[in-house]
Amino acid sequence: MTNKLGIIAGGNDLPREVIAHCRATNRPYFVLAIEGQTDLDTVQDSEHAWVRLGAIGQSLKHLKQSGVQDIVMVGPIRRPSWREIRPDAKGAFWLARLAKNAFGDDSTLRIIIDEIEKEGFRVIGAEDLIGATILAPAGPLGKCTPDAQALKDIKHGIKVATILGQADVGQSVIVQDGLVLGVEAVEGTNELIKRCKDLHREGPGGILIKLVKPTQDRRVDLPTIGSETVQLAIDNGLRGLAIQAKSVQVLQRKEAIELADKHGIFIFGVTDEQA
């Protein structure tokens, strides 16, 4: 019998894709929805419970009472204020360990995974459930391809993004004509794209380069783009997106590619050799 899956759901469409997969494969599942983070549509017609982010003890209780054995953590979590967290006793214990040992997103997530597995659960990745089809392939995803200057910008962006990732800072940079217009930090990719709108120079627009961090645990927080990312790129004057093949998740792939083709921007999968 297939283990019951606990879906710790953040934002965007990925939690819904995991739920759709569970339904299609008749896998039992339970959704742990986070107040202020999970979309209301995600939990419709699903067994679920709502918890605040700092209620770790209550969250674990819900997961155990529902018979969950495997856990997947999907969808972005907006960084809350300390006031929003309001940790319970278990949450305070986790936060104490995080404060002592975590220095960035990767180390934070590794500690969280370790604590979840200490409770008897097995943490798995979304790609283990949905398969490699959710990950970007190598090369162009649509009709448009990067020209010679774009390829130079992508190569430069890969170097910068790799250094950022090694420092556990962010996953994305925007480069235009050899200039780094912006790097991703706490604000996330969408806000990075918006912020760089007023920084672009004359000529072809900038390029978003998005890679997985070198030390990242692939079970959680894999980089993600979707049709919303493509629309933001269009609205803010970018000429393309370069994403790491087999490492960056592409949501609403058909819609994203159609949108990129319609507006003449490229989505390009960068190989591991290039990255």
mmCIF file of N, CA, C and O in Angstrom, residues 55-120:
data_model
loop_
_atom_site.group_PDB
_atom_site.id
_atom_site.type_symbol
_atom_site.label_atom_id
_atom_site.label_comp_id
_atom_site.label_asym_id
_atom_site.label_seq_id
_atom_site.Cartn_x
_atom_site.Cartn_y
_atom_site.Cartn_z
ATOM 1 N N ALA A 55 3.321 27.284 14.536
ATOM 2 C CA ALA A 55 2.658 26.232 15.326
ATOM 3 C C ALA A 55 3.184 24.861 14.919
ATOM 4 O O ALA A 55 2.469 24.032 14.346
ATOM 5 N N ILE A 56 4.445 24.601 15.230
ATOM 6 C CA ILE A 56 5.089 23.361 14.800
ATOM 7 C C ILE A 56 4.493 22.150 15.514
ATOM 8 O O ILE A 56 4.236 21.106 14.897
ATOM 9 N N GLY A 57 4.271 22.266 16.812
ATOM 10 C CA GLY A 57 3.695 21.145 17.547
ATOM 11 C C GLY A 57 2.327 20.764 17.017
ATOM 12 O O GLY A 57 2.026 19.578 16.825
ATOM 13 N N GLN A 58 1.484 21.756 16.760
ATOM 14 C CA GLN A 58 0.151 21.496 16.212
ATOM 15 C C GLN A 58 0.249 20.890 14.819
ATOM 16 O O GLN A 58 -0.511 19.983 14.470
ATOM 17 N N SER A 59 1.190 21.371 14.019
ATOM 18 C CA SER A 59 1.373 20.846 12.663
ATOM 19 C C SER A 59 1.750 19.375 12.685
ATOM 20 O O SER A 59 1.182 18.556 11.956
ATOM 21 N N LEU A 60 2.709 19.031 13.537
ATOM 22 C CA LEU A 60 3.124 17.637 13.642
ATOM 23 C C LEU A 60 1.973 16.757 14.129
ATOM 24 O O LEU A 60 1.809 15.621 13.672
ATOM 25 N N LYS A 61 1.172 17.286 15.041
ATOM 26 C CA LYS A 61 0.022 16.538 15.553
ATOM 27 C C LYS A 61 -0.977 16.245 14.432
ATOM 28 O O LYS A 61 -1.462 15.124 14.297
ATOM 29 N N HIS A 62 -1.278 17.254 13.607
ATOM 30 C CA HIS A 62 -2.194 17.053 12.479
ATOM 31 C C HIS A 62 -1.657 15.981 11.529
ATOM 32 O O HIS A 62 -2.406 15.103 11.068
ATOM 33 N N LEU A 63 -0.370 16.060 11.218
ATOM 34 C CA LEU A 63 0.232 15.117 10.270
ATOM 35 C C LEU A 63 0.178 13.684 10.814
ATOM 36 O O LEU A 63 -0.137 12.740 10.082
ATOM 37 N N LYS A 64 0.481 13.528 12.087
ATOM 38 C CA LYS A 64 0.480 12.186 12.675
ATOM 39 C C LYS A 64 -0.938 11.642 12.809
ATOM 40 O O LYS A 64 -1.190 10.459 12.514
ATOM 41 N N GLN A 65 -1.870 12.483 13.235
ATOM 42 C CA GLN A 65 -3.253 12.024 13.403
ATOM 43 C C GLN A 65 -3.893 11.642 12.071
ATOM 44 O O GLN A 65 -4.774 10.780 12.042
ATOM 45 N N SER A 66 -3.453 12.263 10.998
ATOM 46 C CA SER A 66 -4.015 11.940 9.684
ATOM 47 C C SER A 66 -3.357 10.717 9.060
ATOM 48 O O SER A 66 -3.767 10.272 7.985
ATOM 49 N N GLY A 67 -2.343 10.166 9.705
ATOM 50 C CA GLY A 67 -1.706 8.946 9.218
ATOM 51 C C GLY A 67 -0.647 9.173 8.156
ATOM 52 O O GLY A 67 -0.280 8.253 7.414
ATOM 53 N N VAL A 68 -0.105 10.379 8.094
ATOM 54 C CA VAL A 68 0.931 10.696 7.099
ATOM 55 C C VAL A 68 2.222 9.962 7.428
ATOM 56 O O VAL A 68 2.623 9.862 8.591
ATOM 57 N N GLN A 69 2.869 9.461 6.371
ATOM 58 C CA GLN A 69 4.180 8.824 6.517
ATOM 59 C C GLN A 69 5.265 9.548 5.718
ATOM 60 O O GLN A 69 6.390 9.685 6.168
ATOM 61 N N ASP A 70 4.914 9.988 4.515
ATOM 62 C CA ASP A 70 5.842 10.746 3.678
ATOM 63 C C ASP A 70 5.411 12.205 3.647
ATOM 64 O O ASP A 70 4.211 12.512 3.713
ATOM 65 N N ILE A 71 6.379 13.111 3.525
ATOM 66 C CA ILE A 71 6.079 14.542 3.483
ATOM 67 C C ILE A 71 6.787 15.183 2.294
ATOM 68 O O ILE A 71 7.951 14.882 2.011
ATOM 69 N N VAL A 72 6.058 16.051 1.602
ATOM 70 C CA VAL A 72 6.660 16.873 0.558
ATOM 71 C C VAL A 72 6.375 18.332 0.903
ATOM 72 O O VAL A 72 5.271 18.681 1.328
ATOM 73 N N MET A 73 7.373 19.174 0.749
ATOM 74 C CA MET A 73 7.236 20.603 1.027
ATOM 75 C C MET A 73 7.297 21.330 -0.309
ATOM 76 O O MET A 73 8.340 21.332 -0.975
ATOM 77 N N VAL A 74 6.183 21.942 -0.703
ATOM 78 C CA VAL A 74 6.101 22.533 -2.042
ATOM 79 C C VAL A 74 5.470 23.917 -2.000
ATOM 80 O O VAL A 74 4.546 24.165 -1.225
ATOM 81 N N GLY A 75 5.963 24.781 -2.875
ATOM 82 C CA GLY A 75 5.433 26.129 -2.951
ATOM 83 C C GLY A 75 6.237 27.082 -2.092
ATOM 84 O O GLY A 75 6.693 26.716 -0.997
ATOM 85 N N PRO A 76 6.432 28.314 -2.555
ATOM 86 C CA PRO A 76 7.221 29.285 -1.793
ATOM 87 C C PRO A 76 6.524 29.735 -0.524
ATOM 88 O O PRO A 76 5.299 29.801 -0.455
ATOM 89 N N ILE A 77 7.327 30.030 0.472
ATOM 90 C CA ILE A 77 6.843 30.577 1.735
ATOM 91 C C ILE A 77 7.384 32.001 1.863
ATOM 92 O O ILE A 77 8.602 32.207 1.860
ATOM 93 N N ARG A 78 6.484 32.959 1.950
ATOM 94 C CA ARG A 78 6.897 34.350 2.153
ATOM 95 C C ARG A 78 7.507 34.480 3.543
ATOM 96 O O ARG A 78 6.970 33.976 4.523
ATOM 97 N N ARG A 79 8.643 35.153 3.612
ATOM 98 C CA ARG A 79 9.314 35.307 4.903
ATOM 99 C C ARG A 79 8.444 36.133 5.851
ATOM 100 O O ARG A 79 8.138 37.282 5.555
ATOM 101 N N PRO A 80 8.067 35.559 6.981
ATOM 102 C CA PRO A 80 7.168 36.272 7.907
ATOM 103 C C PRO A 80 7.956 37.146 8.872
ATOM 104 O O PRO A 80 9.169 36.995 9.052
ATOM 105 N N SER A 81 7.260 38.051 9.523
ATOM 106 C CA SER A 81 7.862 38.800 10.625
ATOM 107 C C SER A 81 7.846 37.915 11.871
ATOM 108 O O SER A 81 7.128 36.919 11.942
ATOM 109 N N TRP A 82 8.640 38.278 12.876
ATOM 110 C CA TRP A 82 8.640 37.509 14.116
ATOM 111 C C TRP A 82 7.264 37.526 14.765
ATOM 112 O O TRP A 82 6.835 36.560 15.387
ATOM 113 N N ARG A 83 6.548 38.637 14.618
ATOM 114 C CA ARG A 83 5.220 38.739 15.207
ATOM 115 C C ARG A 83 4.263 37.737 14.582
ATOM 116 O O ARG A 83 3.390 37.174 15.259
ATOM 117 N N GLU A 84 4.428 37.495 13.261
ATOM 118 C CA GLU A 84 3.552 36.545 12.568
ATOM 119 C C GLU A 84 3.817 35.103 12.999
ATOM 120 O O GLU A 84 2.919 34.275 13.002
ATOM 121 N N ILE A 85 5.052 34.796 13.335
ATOM 122 C CA ILE A 85 5.410 33.404 13.641
ATOM 123 C C ILE A 85 4.762 32.931 14.935
ATOM 124 O O ILE A 85 4.153 31.877 15.000
ATOM 125 N N ARG A 86 4.896 33.687 16.000
ATOM 126 C CA ARG A 86 4.326 33.322 17.305
ATOM 127 C C ARG A 86 4.496 31.823 17.600
ATOM 128 O O ARG A 86 3.543 31.063 17.638
ATOM 129 N N PRO A 87 5.726 31.359 17.800
ATOM 130 C CA PRO A 87 5.978 29.927 17.931
ATOM 131 C C PRO A 87 5.371 29.309 19.176
ATOM 132 O O PRO A 87 5.288 29.944 20.224
ATOM 133 N N ASP A 88 4.909 28.055 19.027
ATOM 134 C CA ASP A 88 4.522 27.280 20.195
ATOM 135 C C ASP A 88 5.793 26.670 20.785
ATOM 136 O O ASP A 88 6.908 26.996 20.360
ATOM 137 N N ALA A 89 5.649 25.792 21.770
ATOM 138 C CA ALA A 89 6.820 25.246 22.462
ATOM 139 C C ALA A 89 7.750 24.514 21.484
ATOM 140 O O ALA A 89 8.977 24.694 21.516
ATOM 141 N N LYS A 90 7.166 23.683 20.614
ATOM 142 C CA LYS A 90 7.975 22.953 19.639
ATOM 143 C C LYS A 90 8.599 23.926 18.648
ATOM 144 O O LYS A 90 9.760 23.777 18.252
ATOM 145 N N GLY A 91 7.822 24.924 18.239
ATOM 146 C CA GLY A 91 8.340 25.923 17.314
ATOM 147 C C GLY A 91 9.496 26.703 17.917
ATOM 148 O O GLY A 91 10.468 27.023 17.233
ATOM 149 N N ALA A 92 9.415 27.015 19.206
ATOM 150 C CA ALA A 92 10.490 27.737 19.885
ATOM 151 C C ALA A 92 11.762 26.901 19.914
ATOM 152 O O ALA A 92 12.875 27.422 19.742
ATOM 153 N N PHE A 93 11.595 25.577 20.099
ATOM 154 C CA PHE A 93 12.761 24.678 20.088
ATOM 155 C C PHE A 93 13.421 24.683 18.713
ATOM 156 O O PHE A 93 14.640 24.771 18.598
ATOM 157 N N TRP A 94 12.604 24.585 17.649
ATOM 158 C CA TRP A 94 13.141 24.612 16.292
ATOM 159 C C TRP A 94 13.827 25.943 16.006
ATOM 160 O O TRP A 94 14.908 25.984 15.430
ATOM 161 N N LEU A 95 13.202 27.040 16.410
ATOM 162 C CA LEU A 95 13.775 28.359 16.157
ATOM 163 C C LEU A 95 15.102 28.539 16.885
ATOM 164 O O LEU A 95 16.021 29.172 16.360
ATOM 165 N N ALA A 96 15.217 27.968 18.068
ATOM 166 C CA ALA A 96 16.477 28.062 18.807
ATOM 167 C C ALA A 96 17.592 27.356 18.050
ATOM 168 O O ALA A 96 18.718 27.865 17.964
ATOM 169 N N ARG A 97 17.272 26.206 17.473
ATOM 170 C CA ARG A 97 18.289 25.494 16.709
ATOM 171 C C ARG A 97 18.628 26.252 15.423
ATOM 172 O O ARG A 97 19.782 26.338 15.029
ATOM 173 N N LEU A 98 17.600 26.814 14.791
ATOM 174 C CA LEU A 98 17.838 27.587 13.579
ATOM 175 C C LEU A 98 18.708 28.803 13.864
ATOM 176 O O LEU A 98 19.629 29.117 13.109
ATOM 177 N N ALA A 99 18.414 29.494 14.960
ATOM 178 C CA ALA A 99 19.181 30.688 15.302
ATOM 179 C C ALA A 99 20.642 30.358 15.580
ATOM 180 O O ALA A 99 21.542 31.143 15.293
ATOM 181 N N LYS A 100 20.869 29.168 16.103
ATOM 182 C CA LYS A 100 22.227 28.766 16.462
ATOM 183 C C LYS A 100 23.017 28.250 15.270
ATOM 184 O O LYS A 100 24.228 28.479 15.175
ATOM 185 N N ASN A 101 22.329 27.591 14.321
ATOM 186 C CA ASN A 101 23.051 26.864 13.271
ATOM 187 C C ASN A 101 22.777 27.301 11.845
ATOM 188 O O ASN A 101 23.526 26.929 10.943
ATOM 189 N N ALA A 102 21.694 28.055 11.588
ATOM 190 C CA ALA A 102 21.324 28.377 10.211
ATOM 191 C C ALA A 102 21.859 29.751 9.805
ATOM 192 O O ALA A 102 21.733 30.718 10.536
ATOM 193 N N PHE A 103 22.447 29.806 8.610
ATOM 194 C CA PHE A 103 23.024 31.052 8.118
ATOM 195 C C PHE A 103 22.470 31.428 6.749
ATOM 196 O O PHE A 103 22.967 32.343 6.110
ATOM 197 N N GLY A 104 21.456 30.748 6.266
ATOM 198 C CA GLY A 104 20.869 31.028 4.966
ATOM 199 C C GLY A 104 19.738 30.062 4.700
ATOM 200 O O GLY A 104 19.420 29.204 5.534
ATOM 201 N N ASP A 105 19.130 30.183 3.532
ATOM 202 C CA ASP A 105 17.985 29.341 3.209
ATOM 203 C C ASP A 105 18.336 27.860 3.218
ATOM 204 O O ASP A 105 17.577 27.034 3.722
ATOM 205 N N ASP A 106 19.490 27.502 2.618
ATOM 206 C CA ASP A 106 19.846 26.084 2.508
ATOM 207 C C ASP A 106 20.045 25.450 3.877
ATOM 208 O O ASP A 106 19.531 24.364 4.153
ATOM 209 N N SER A 107 20.820 26.097 4.733
ATOM 210 C CA SER A 107 21.067 25.526 6.057
ATOM 211 C C SER A 107 19.781 25.485 6.879
ATOM 212 O O SER A 107 19.538 24.542 7.634
ATOM 213 N N THR A 108 18.926 26.498 6.703
ATOM 214 C CA THR A 108 17.640 26.497 7.392
ATOM 215 C C THR A 108 16.799 25.301 6.981
ATOM 216 O O THR A 108 16.243 24.589 7.822
ATOM 217 N N LEU A 109 16.696 25.063 5.681
ATOM 218 C CA LEU A 109 15.880 23.960 5.182
ATOM 219 C C LEU A 109 16.451 22.606 5.587
ATOM 220 O O LEU A 109 15.703 21.679 5.886
ATOM 221 N N ARG A 110 17.772 22.492 5.609
ATOM 222 C CA ARG A 110 18.372 21.222 6.033
ATOM 223 C C ARG A 110 18.025 20.911 7.483
ATOM 224 O O ARG A 110 17.756 19.763 7.839
ATOM 225 N N ILE A 111 18.037 21.925 8.325
ATOM 226 C CA ILE A 111 17.687 21.727 9.731
ATOM 227 C C ILE A 111 16.210 21.349 9.865
ATOM 228 O O ILE A 111 15.850 20.452 10.632
ATOM 229 N N ILE A 112 15.344 22.014 9.108
ATOM 230 C CA ILE A 112 13.913 21.698 9.147
ATOM 231 C C ILE A 112 13.670 20.257 8.695
ATOM 232 O O ILE A 112 12.898 19.513 9.329
ATOM 233 N N ILE A 113 14.314 19.834 7.610
ATOM 234 C CA ILE A 113 14.178 18.457 7.136
ATOM 235 C C ILE A 113 14.641 17.477 8.215
ATOM 236 O O ILE A 113 13.992 16.460 8.481
ATOM 237 N N ASP A 114 15.769 17.791 8.829
ATOM 238 C CA ASP A 114 16.316 16.919 9.870
ATOM 239 C C ASP A 114 15.327 16.772 11.032
ATOM 240 O O ASP A 114 15.084 15.662 11.525
ATOM 241 N N GLU A 115 14.714 17.882 11.443
ATOM 242 C CA GLU A 115 13.761 17.836 12.553
ATOM 243 C C GLU A 115 12.496 17.061 12.167
ATOM 244 O O GLU A 115 11.947 16.305 12.971
ATOM 245 N N ILE A 116 12.026 17.244 10.933
ATOM 246 C CA ILE A 116 10.847 16.504 10.473
ATOM 247 C C ILE A 116 11.124 15.006 10.462
ATOM 248 O O ILE A 116 10.297 14.193 10.892
ATOM 249 N N GLU A 117 12.302 14.621 9.976
ATOM 250 C CA GLU A 117 12.630 13.190 9.907
ATOM 251 C C GLU A 117 12.858 12.589 11.293
ATOM 252 O O GLU A 117 12.624 11.397 11.497
ATOM 253 N N LYS A 118 13.279 13.406 12.240
ATOM 254 C CA LYS A 118 13.402 12.925 13.620
ATOM 255 C C LYS A 118 12.043 12.550 14.199
ATOM 256 O O LYS A 118 11.952 11.738 15.127
ATOM 257 N N GLU A 119 10.982 13.140 13.648
ATOM 258 C CA GLU A 119 9.623 12.842 14.097
ATOM 259 C C GLU A 119 9.068 11.576 13.458
ATOM 260 O O GLU A 119 7.915 11.198 13.702
ATOM 261 N N GLY A 120 9.863 10.926 12.598
ATOM 262 C CA GLY A 120 9.453 9.654 12.010
ATOM 263 C C GLY A 120 8.914 9.736 10.596
ATOM 264 O O GLY A 120 8.479 8.713 10.036
#
